[in-house]
mmCIF file of C-alpha atoms in Angstrom:
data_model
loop_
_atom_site.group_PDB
_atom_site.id
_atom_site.type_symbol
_atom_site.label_atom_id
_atom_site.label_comp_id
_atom_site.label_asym_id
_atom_site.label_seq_id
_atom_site.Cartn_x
_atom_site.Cartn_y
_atom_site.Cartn_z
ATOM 1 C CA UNK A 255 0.000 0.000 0.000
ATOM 2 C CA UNK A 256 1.303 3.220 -1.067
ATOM 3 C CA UNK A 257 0.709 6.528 0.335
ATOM 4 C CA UNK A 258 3.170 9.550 -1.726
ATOM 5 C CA UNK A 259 5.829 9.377 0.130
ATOM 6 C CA UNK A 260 5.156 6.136 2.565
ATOM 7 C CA UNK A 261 4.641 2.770 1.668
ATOM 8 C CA UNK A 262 3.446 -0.232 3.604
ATOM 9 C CA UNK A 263 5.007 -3.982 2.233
ATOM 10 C CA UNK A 264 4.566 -7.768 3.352
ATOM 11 C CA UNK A 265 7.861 -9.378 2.220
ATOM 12 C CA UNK A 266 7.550 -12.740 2.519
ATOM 13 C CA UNK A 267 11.261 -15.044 2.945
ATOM 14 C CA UNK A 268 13.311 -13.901 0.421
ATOM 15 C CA UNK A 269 15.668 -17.500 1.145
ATOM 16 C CA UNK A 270 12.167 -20.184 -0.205
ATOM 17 C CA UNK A 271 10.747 -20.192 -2.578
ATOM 18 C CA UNK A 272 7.316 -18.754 -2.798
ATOM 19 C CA UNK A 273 4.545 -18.756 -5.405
ATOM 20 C CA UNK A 274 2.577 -16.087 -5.860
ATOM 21 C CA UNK A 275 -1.230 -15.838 -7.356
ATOM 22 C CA UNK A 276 -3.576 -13.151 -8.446
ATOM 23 C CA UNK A 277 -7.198 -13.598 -9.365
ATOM 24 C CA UNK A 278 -10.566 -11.161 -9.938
ATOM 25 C CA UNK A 279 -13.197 -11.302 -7.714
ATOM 26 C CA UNK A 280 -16.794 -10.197 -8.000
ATOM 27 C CA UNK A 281 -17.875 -6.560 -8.442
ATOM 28 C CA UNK A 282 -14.343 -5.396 -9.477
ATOM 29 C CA UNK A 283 -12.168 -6.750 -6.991
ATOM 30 C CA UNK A 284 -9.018 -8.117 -7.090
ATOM 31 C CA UNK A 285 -7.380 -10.590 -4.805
ATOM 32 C CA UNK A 286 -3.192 -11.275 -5.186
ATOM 33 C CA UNK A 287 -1.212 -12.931 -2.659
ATOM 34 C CA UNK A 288 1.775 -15.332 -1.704
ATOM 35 C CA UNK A 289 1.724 -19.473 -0.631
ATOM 36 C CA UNK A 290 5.009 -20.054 0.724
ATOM 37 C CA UNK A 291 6.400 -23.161 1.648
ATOM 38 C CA UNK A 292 4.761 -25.499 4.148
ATOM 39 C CA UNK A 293 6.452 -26.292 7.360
ATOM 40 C CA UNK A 294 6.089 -29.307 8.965
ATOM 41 C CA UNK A 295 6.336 -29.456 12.928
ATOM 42 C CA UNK A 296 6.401 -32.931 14.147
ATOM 43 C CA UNK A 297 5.367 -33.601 18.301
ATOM 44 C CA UNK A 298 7.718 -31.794 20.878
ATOM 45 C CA UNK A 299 9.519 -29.698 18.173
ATOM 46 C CA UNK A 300 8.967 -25.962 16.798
ATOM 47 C CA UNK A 301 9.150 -24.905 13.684
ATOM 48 C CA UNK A 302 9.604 -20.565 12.134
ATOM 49 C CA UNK A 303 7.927 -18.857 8.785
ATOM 50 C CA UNK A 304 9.898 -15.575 8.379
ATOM 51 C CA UNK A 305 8.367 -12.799 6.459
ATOM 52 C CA UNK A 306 9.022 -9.005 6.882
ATOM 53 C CA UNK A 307 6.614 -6.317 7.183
ATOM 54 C CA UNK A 308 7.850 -2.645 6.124
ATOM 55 C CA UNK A 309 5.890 0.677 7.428
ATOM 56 C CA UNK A 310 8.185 3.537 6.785
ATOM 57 C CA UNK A 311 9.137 5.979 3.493
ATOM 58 C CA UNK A 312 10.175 5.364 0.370
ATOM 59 C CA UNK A 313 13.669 5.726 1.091
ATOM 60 C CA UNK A 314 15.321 3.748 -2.547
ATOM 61 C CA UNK A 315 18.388 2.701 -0.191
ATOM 62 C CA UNK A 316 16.602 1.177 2.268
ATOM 63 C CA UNK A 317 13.798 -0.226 -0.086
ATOM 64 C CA UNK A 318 16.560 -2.317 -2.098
ATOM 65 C CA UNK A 319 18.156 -3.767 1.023
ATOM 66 C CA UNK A 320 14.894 -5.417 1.788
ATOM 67 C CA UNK A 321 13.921 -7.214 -1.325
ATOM 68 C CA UNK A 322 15.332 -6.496 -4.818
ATOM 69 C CA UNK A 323 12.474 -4.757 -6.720
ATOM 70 C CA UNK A 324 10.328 -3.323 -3.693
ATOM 71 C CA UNK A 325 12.272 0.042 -5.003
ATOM 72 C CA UNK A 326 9.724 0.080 -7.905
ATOM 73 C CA UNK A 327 7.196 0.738 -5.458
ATOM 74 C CA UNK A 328 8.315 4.328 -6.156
ATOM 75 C CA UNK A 329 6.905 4.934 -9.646
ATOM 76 C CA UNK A 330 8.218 7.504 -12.479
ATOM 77 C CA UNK A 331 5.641 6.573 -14.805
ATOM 78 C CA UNK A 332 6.681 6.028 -18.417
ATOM 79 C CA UNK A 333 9.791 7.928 -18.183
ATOM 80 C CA UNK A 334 11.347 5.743 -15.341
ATOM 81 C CA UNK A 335 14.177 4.713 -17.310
ATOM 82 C CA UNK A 336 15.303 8.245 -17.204
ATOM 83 C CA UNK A 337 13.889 9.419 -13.700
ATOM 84 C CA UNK A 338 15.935 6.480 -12.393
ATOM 85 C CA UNK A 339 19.431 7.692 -13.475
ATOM 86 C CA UNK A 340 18.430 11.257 -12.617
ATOM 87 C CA UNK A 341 17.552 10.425 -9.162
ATOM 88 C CA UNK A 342 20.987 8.496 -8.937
ATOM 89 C CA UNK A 343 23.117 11.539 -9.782
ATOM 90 C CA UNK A 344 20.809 13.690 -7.559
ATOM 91 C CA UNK A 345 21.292 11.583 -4.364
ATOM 92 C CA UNK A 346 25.331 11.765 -5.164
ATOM 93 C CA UNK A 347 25.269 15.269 -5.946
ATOM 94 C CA UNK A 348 23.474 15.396 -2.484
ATOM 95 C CA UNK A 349 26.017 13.366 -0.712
ATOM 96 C CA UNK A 350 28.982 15.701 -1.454
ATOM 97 C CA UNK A 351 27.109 18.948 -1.324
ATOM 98 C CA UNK A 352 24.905 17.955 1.853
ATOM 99 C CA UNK A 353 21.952 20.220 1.085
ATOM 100 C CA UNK A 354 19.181 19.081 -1.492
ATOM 101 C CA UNK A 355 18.335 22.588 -2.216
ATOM 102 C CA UNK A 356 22.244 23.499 -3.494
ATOM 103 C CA UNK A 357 22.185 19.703 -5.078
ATOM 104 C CA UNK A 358 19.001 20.252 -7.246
ATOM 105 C CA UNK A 359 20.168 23.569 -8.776
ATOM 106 C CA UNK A 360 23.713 22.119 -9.630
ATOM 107 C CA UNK A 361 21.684 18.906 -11.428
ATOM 108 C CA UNK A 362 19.896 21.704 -13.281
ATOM 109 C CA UNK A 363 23.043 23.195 -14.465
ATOM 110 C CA UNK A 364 24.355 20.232 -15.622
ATOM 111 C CA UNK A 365 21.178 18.829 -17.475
ATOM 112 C CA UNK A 366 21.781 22.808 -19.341
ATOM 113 C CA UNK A 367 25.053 22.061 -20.017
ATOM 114 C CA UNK A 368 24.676 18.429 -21.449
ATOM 115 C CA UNK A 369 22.111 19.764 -23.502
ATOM 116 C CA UNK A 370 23.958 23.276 -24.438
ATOM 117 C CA UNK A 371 24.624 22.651 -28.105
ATOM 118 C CA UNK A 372 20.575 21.506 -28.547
ATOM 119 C CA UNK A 373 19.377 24.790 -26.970
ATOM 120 C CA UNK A 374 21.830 26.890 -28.854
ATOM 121 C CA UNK A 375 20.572 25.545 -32.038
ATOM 122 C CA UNK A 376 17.305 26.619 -30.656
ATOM 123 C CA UNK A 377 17.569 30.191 -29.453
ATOM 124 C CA UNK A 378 19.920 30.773 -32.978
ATOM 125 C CA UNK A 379 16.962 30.092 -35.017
ATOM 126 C CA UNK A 380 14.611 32.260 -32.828
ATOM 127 C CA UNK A 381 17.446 34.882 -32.547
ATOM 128 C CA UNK A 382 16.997 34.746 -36.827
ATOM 129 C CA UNK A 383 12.924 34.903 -36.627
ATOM 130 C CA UNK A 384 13.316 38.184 -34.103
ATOM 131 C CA UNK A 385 15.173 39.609 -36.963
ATOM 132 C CA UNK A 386 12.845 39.132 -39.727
ATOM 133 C CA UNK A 387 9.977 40.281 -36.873
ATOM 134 C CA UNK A 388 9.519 43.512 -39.275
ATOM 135 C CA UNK A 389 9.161 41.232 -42.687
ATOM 136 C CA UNK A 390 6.716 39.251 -41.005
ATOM 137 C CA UNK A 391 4.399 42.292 -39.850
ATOM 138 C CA UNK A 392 4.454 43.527 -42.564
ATOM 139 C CA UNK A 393 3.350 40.846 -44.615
ATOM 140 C CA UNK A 394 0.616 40.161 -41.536
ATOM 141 C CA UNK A 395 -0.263 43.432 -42.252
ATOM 142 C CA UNK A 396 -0.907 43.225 -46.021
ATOM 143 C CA UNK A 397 -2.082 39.500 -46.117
ATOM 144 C CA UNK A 398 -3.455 39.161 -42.558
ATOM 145 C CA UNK A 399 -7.342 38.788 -44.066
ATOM 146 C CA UNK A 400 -6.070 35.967 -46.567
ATOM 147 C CA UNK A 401 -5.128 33.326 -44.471
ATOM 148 C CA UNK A 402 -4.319 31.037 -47.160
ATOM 149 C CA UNK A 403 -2.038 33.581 -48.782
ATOM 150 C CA UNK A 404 -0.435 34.720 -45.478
ATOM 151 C CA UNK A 405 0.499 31.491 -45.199
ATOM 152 C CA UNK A 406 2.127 31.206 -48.322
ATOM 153 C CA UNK A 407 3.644 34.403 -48.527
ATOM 154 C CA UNK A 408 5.250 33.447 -44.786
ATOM 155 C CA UNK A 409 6.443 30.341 -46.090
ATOM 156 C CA UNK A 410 8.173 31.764 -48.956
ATOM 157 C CA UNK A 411 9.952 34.277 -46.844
ATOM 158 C CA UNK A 412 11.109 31.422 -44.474
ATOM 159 C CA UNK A 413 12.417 29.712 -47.942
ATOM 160 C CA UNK A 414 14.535 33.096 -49.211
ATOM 161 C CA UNK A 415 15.905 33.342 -45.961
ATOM 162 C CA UNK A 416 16.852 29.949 -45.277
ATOM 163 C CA UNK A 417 15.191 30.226 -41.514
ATOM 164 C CA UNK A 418 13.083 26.637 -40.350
ATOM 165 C CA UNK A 419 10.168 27.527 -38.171
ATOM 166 C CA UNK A 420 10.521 24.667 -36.364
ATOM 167 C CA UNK A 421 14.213 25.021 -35.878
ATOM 168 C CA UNK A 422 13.162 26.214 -32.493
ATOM 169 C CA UNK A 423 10.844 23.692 -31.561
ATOM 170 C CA UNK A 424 12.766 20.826 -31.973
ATOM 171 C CA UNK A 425 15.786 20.708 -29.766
ATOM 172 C CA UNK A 426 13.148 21.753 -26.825
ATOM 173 C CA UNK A 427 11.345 18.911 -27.913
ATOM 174 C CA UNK A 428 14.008 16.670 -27.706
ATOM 175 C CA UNK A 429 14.540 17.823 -23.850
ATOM 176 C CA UNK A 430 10.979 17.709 -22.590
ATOM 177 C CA UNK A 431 11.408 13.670 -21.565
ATOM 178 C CA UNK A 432 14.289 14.858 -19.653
ATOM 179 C CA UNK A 433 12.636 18.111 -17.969
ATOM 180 C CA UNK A 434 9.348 15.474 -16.989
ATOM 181 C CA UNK A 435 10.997 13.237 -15.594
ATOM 182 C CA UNK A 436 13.235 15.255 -13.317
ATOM 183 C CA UNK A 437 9.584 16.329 -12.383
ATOM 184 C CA UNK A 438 8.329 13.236 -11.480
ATOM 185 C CA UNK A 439 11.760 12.542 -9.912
ATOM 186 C CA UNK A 440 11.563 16.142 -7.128
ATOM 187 C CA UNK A 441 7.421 15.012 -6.649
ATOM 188 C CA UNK A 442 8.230 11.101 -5.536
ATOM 189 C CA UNK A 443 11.395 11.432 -3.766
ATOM 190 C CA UNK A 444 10.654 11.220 -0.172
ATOM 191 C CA UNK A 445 14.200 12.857 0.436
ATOM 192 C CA UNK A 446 12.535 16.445 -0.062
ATOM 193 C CA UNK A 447 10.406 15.858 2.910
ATOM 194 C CA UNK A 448 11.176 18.315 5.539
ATOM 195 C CA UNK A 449 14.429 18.788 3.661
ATOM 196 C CA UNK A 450 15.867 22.550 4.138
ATOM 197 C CA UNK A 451 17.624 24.611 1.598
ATOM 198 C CA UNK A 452 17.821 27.895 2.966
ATOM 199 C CA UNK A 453 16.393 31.345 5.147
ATOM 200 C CA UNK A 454 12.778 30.347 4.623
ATOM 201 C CA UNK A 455 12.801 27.465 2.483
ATOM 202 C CA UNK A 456 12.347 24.704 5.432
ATOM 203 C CA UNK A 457 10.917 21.696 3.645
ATOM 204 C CA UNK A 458 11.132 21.187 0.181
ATOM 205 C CA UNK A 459 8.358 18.676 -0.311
ATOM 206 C CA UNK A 460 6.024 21.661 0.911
ATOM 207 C CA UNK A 461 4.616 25.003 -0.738
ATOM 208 C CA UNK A 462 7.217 27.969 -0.522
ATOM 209 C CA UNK A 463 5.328 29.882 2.353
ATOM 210 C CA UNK A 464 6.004 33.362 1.550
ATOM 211 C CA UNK A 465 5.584 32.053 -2.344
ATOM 212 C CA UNK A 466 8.843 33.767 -3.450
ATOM 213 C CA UNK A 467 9.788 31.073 -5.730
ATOM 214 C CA UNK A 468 6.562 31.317 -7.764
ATOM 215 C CA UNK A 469 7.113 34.665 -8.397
ATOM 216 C CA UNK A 470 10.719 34.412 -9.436
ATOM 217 C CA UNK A 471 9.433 31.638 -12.176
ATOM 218 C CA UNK A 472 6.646 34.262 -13.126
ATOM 219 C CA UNK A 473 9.288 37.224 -13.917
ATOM 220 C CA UNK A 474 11.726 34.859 -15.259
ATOM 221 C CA UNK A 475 8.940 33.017 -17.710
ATOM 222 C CA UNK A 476 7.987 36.673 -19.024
ATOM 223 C CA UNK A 477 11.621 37.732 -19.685
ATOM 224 C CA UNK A 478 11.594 34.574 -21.369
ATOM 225 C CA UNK A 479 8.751 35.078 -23.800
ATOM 226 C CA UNK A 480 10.119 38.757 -24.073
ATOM 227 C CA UNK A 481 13.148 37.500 -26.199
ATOM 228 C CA UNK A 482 11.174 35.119 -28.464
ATOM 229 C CA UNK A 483 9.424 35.910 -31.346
ATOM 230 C CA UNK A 484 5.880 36.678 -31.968
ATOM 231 C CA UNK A 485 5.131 37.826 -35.236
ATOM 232 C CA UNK A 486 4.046 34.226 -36.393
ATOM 233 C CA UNK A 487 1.178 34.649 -33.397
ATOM 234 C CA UNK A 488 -2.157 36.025 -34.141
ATOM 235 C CA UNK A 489 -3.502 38.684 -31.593
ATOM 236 C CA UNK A 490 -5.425 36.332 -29.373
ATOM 237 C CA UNK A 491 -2.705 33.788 -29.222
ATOM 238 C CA UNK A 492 -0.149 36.625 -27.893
ATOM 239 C CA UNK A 493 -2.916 37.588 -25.508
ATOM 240 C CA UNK A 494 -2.616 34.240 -24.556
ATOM 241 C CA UNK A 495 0.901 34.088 -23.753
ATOM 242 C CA UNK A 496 1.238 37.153 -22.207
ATOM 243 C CA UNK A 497 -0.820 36.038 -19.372
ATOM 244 C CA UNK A 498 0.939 32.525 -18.722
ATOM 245 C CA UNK A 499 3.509 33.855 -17.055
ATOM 246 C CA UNK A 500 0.834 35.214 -14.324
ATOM 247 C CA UNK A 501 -1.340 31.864 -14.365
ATOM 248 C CA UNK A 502 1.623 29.647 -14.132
ATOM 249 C CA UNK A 503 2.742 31.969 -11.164
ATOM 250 C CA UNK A 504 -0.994 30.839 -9.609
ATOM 251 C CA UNK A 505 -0.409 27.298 -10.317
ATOM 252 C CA UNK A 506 3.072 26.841 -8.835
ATOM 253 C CA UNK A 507 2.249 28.600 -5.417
ATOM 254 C CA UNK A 508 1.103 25.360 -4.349
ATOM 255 C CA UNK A 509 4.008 23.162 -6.066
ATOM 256 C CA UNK A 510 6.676 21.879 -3.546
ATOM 257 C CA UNK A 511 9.121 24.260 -3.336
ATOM 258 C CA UNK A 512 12.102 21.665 -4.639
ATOM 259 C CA UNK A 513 10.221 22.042 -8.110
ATOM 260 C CA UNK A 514 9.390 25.023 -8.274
ATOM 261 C CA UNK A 515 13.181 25.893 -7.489
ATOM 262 C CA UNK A 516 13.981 23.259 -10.283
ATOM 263 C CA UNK A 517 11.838 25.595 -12.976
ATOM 264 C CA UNK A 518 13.324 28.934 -11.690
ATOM 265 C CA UNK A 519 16.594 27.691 -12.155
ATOM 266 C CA UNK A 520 16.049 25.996 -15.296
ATOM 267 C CA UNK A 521 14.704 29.613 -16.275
ATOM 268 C CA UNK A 522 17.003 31.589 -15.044
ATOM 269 C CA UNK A 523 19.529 29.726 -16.740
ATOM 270 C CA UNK A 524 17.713 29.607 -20.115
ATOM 271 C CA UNK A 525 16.789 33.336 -20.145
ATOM 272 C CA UNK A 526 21.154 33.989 -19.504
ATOM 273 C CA UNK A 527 21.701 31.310 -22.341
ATOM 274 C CA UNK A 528 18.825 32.998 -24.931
ATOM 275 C CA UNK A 529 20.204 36.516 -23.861
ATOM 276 C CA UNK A 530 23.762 35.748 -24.377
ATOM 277 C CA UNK A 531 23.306 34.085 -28.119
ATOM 278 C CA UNK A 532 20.576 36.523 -29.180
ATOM 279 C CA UNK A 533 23.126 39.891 -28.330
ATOM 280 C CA UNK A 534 26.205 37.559 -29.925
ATOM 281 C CA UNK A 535 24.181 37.251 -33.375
ATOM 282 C CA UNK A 536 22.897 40.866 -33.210
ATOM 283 C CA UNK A 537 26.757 42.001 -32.462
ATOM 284 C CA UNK A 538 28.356 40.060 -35.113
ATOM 285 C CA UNK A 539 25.521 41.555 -37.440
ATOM 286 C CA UNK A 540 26.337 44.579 -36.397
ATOM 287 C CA UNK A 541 30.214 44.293 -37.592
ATOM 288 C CA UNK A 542 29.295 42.885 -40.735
ATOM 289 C CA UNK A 543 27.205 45.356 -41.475
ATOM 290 C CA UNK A 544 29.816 48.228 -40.724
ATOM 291 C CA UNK A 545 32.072 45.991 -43.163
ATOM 292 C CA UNK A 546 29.892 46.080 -46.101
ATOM 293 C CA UNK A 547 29.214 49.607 -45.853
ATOM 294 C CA UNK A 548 33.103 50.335 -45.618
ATOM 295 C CA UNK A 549 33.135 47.847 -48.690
ATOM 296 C CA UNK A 550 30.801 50.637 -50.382
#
């Protein structure tokens, strides 16, 4: 029986051999369970049937010295064969740094860094749609009442200028199994309970109380959306996304604290990596610009 981060387990003898049985009962019940070995006691002696029962967190350490498997009891979902490794690091991380608040925000760093070159690829395309942000008004502008010819128009602009729309899409694409399962990794882990980072941040499993954390991911999601482009948007859809910065601050005011840290970070970092690329292509623009007109 499994209660977030508790779990109650009979373990029968892990040293017999045992055979185990489920069947479906009436009105959509379900009955499994374990026939171990039979014991035979003749007159005047005694005879023992171990078996273990467990009451206590989900600890993965203490779960695998137990019974192999009865780790599983703490489920990732579909992306376990990722949330597994991720939780392995994390734990290590945690072991050197002693603090799981310090130990998620260096994981995050190095999840950014291992996939650098992917997100680079990412914000260079959107850094080349920001600068064609004028073409594309314009033609909204002209064509906006003709879808059909926007469209085409749009599509022929992407083609002259060698720029793939989805260029940006991709690599992010690419990272979202990654970025869930970290997520289902910082909900799960009963490690995060009552586990401090820092000043007011006294349990990470728990709701940041003063809910500074969701309002750092709020600012840092709309400096985010500030340096993409959104020419390709129609008005309602940039309507849209101009007020999920604010809703997602809502949502995440009652996210444990250890994820919501995880998405700040993971912002912060992205907005500094977006920032960085986006001024290095407008610089080296710049110079080739002022080398063509010297050319002149």
């Amino acid at each position: 029986m499994i209660q977030h981060y508790f779990v109650t387990a009979v373990v029968p003898n892990q040293n017999v051999t045992n055979n185990y049985y489920a069947k479906a009962l009436d009105q959509g019940r379900y009955s499994i369970g374990v026939v171990e070995p039979s014991v035979t006691v003749n007159t005047g002696e005694s005879g023992v049937i171990r078996s273990q029962l467990y009451i206590g967190p989900t600890e993965q350490n203490i779960l695998k010295n137990i019974a192999p498997g009865l780790e599983k009891t703490i489920d990732y979902g579909m992306f376990t064969i990722l949330a597994e490794p991720l939780f392995w690091l994390l734990n290590h991380i945690n072991n050197f740094i002693g603090n799981w608040g310090w130990s998620i925000i260096i994981l995050t760093i190095l999840i950014k860094l291992a996939f650098y070159k992917l997100s680079e690829t990412s914000y260079r395309s959107m850094a080349r749609l920001r600068k064609f942000q004028p073409k594309l008004k314009q033609l909204k502008e002209n064509y906006g009442d003709d879808k059909v010819l926007f469209q085409q128009k749009m599509m022929k602009l992407y083609k002259e200028e060698k720029i793939n729309p989805l260029g940006g899409c991709l690599p992010i694409l690419v990272q979202m199994p990654v970025f869930i399962a970290l997520y289902w990794v910082l909900i799960y882990s009963v490690e995060m309970r009552q586990a401090e980072w820092i000043l007011w941040i006294t349990d990470l499993s728990a709701k940041d109380p003063y809910f500074i954390l969701p309002v750092l991911m709020g600012i840092t999601m709309y400096v985010q959306q500030k340096l993409n482009p959104t020419a390709m948007m129609d008005e309602m859809q940039q309507k849209v996304m101009k007020l999920l910065p604010f809703i997602f601050t809502i949502f995440f005011m009652w996210f444990p604290a250890g994820l919501v840290l995880y998405w700040v970070m993971n912002n912060i970092l992205s907005v500094s990596q977006q920032w960085y690329i986006t001024r290095k292509i407008e610089a080296g623009e710049a110079v080739e610009k002022q080398t063509n007109d010297k050319k002149r």
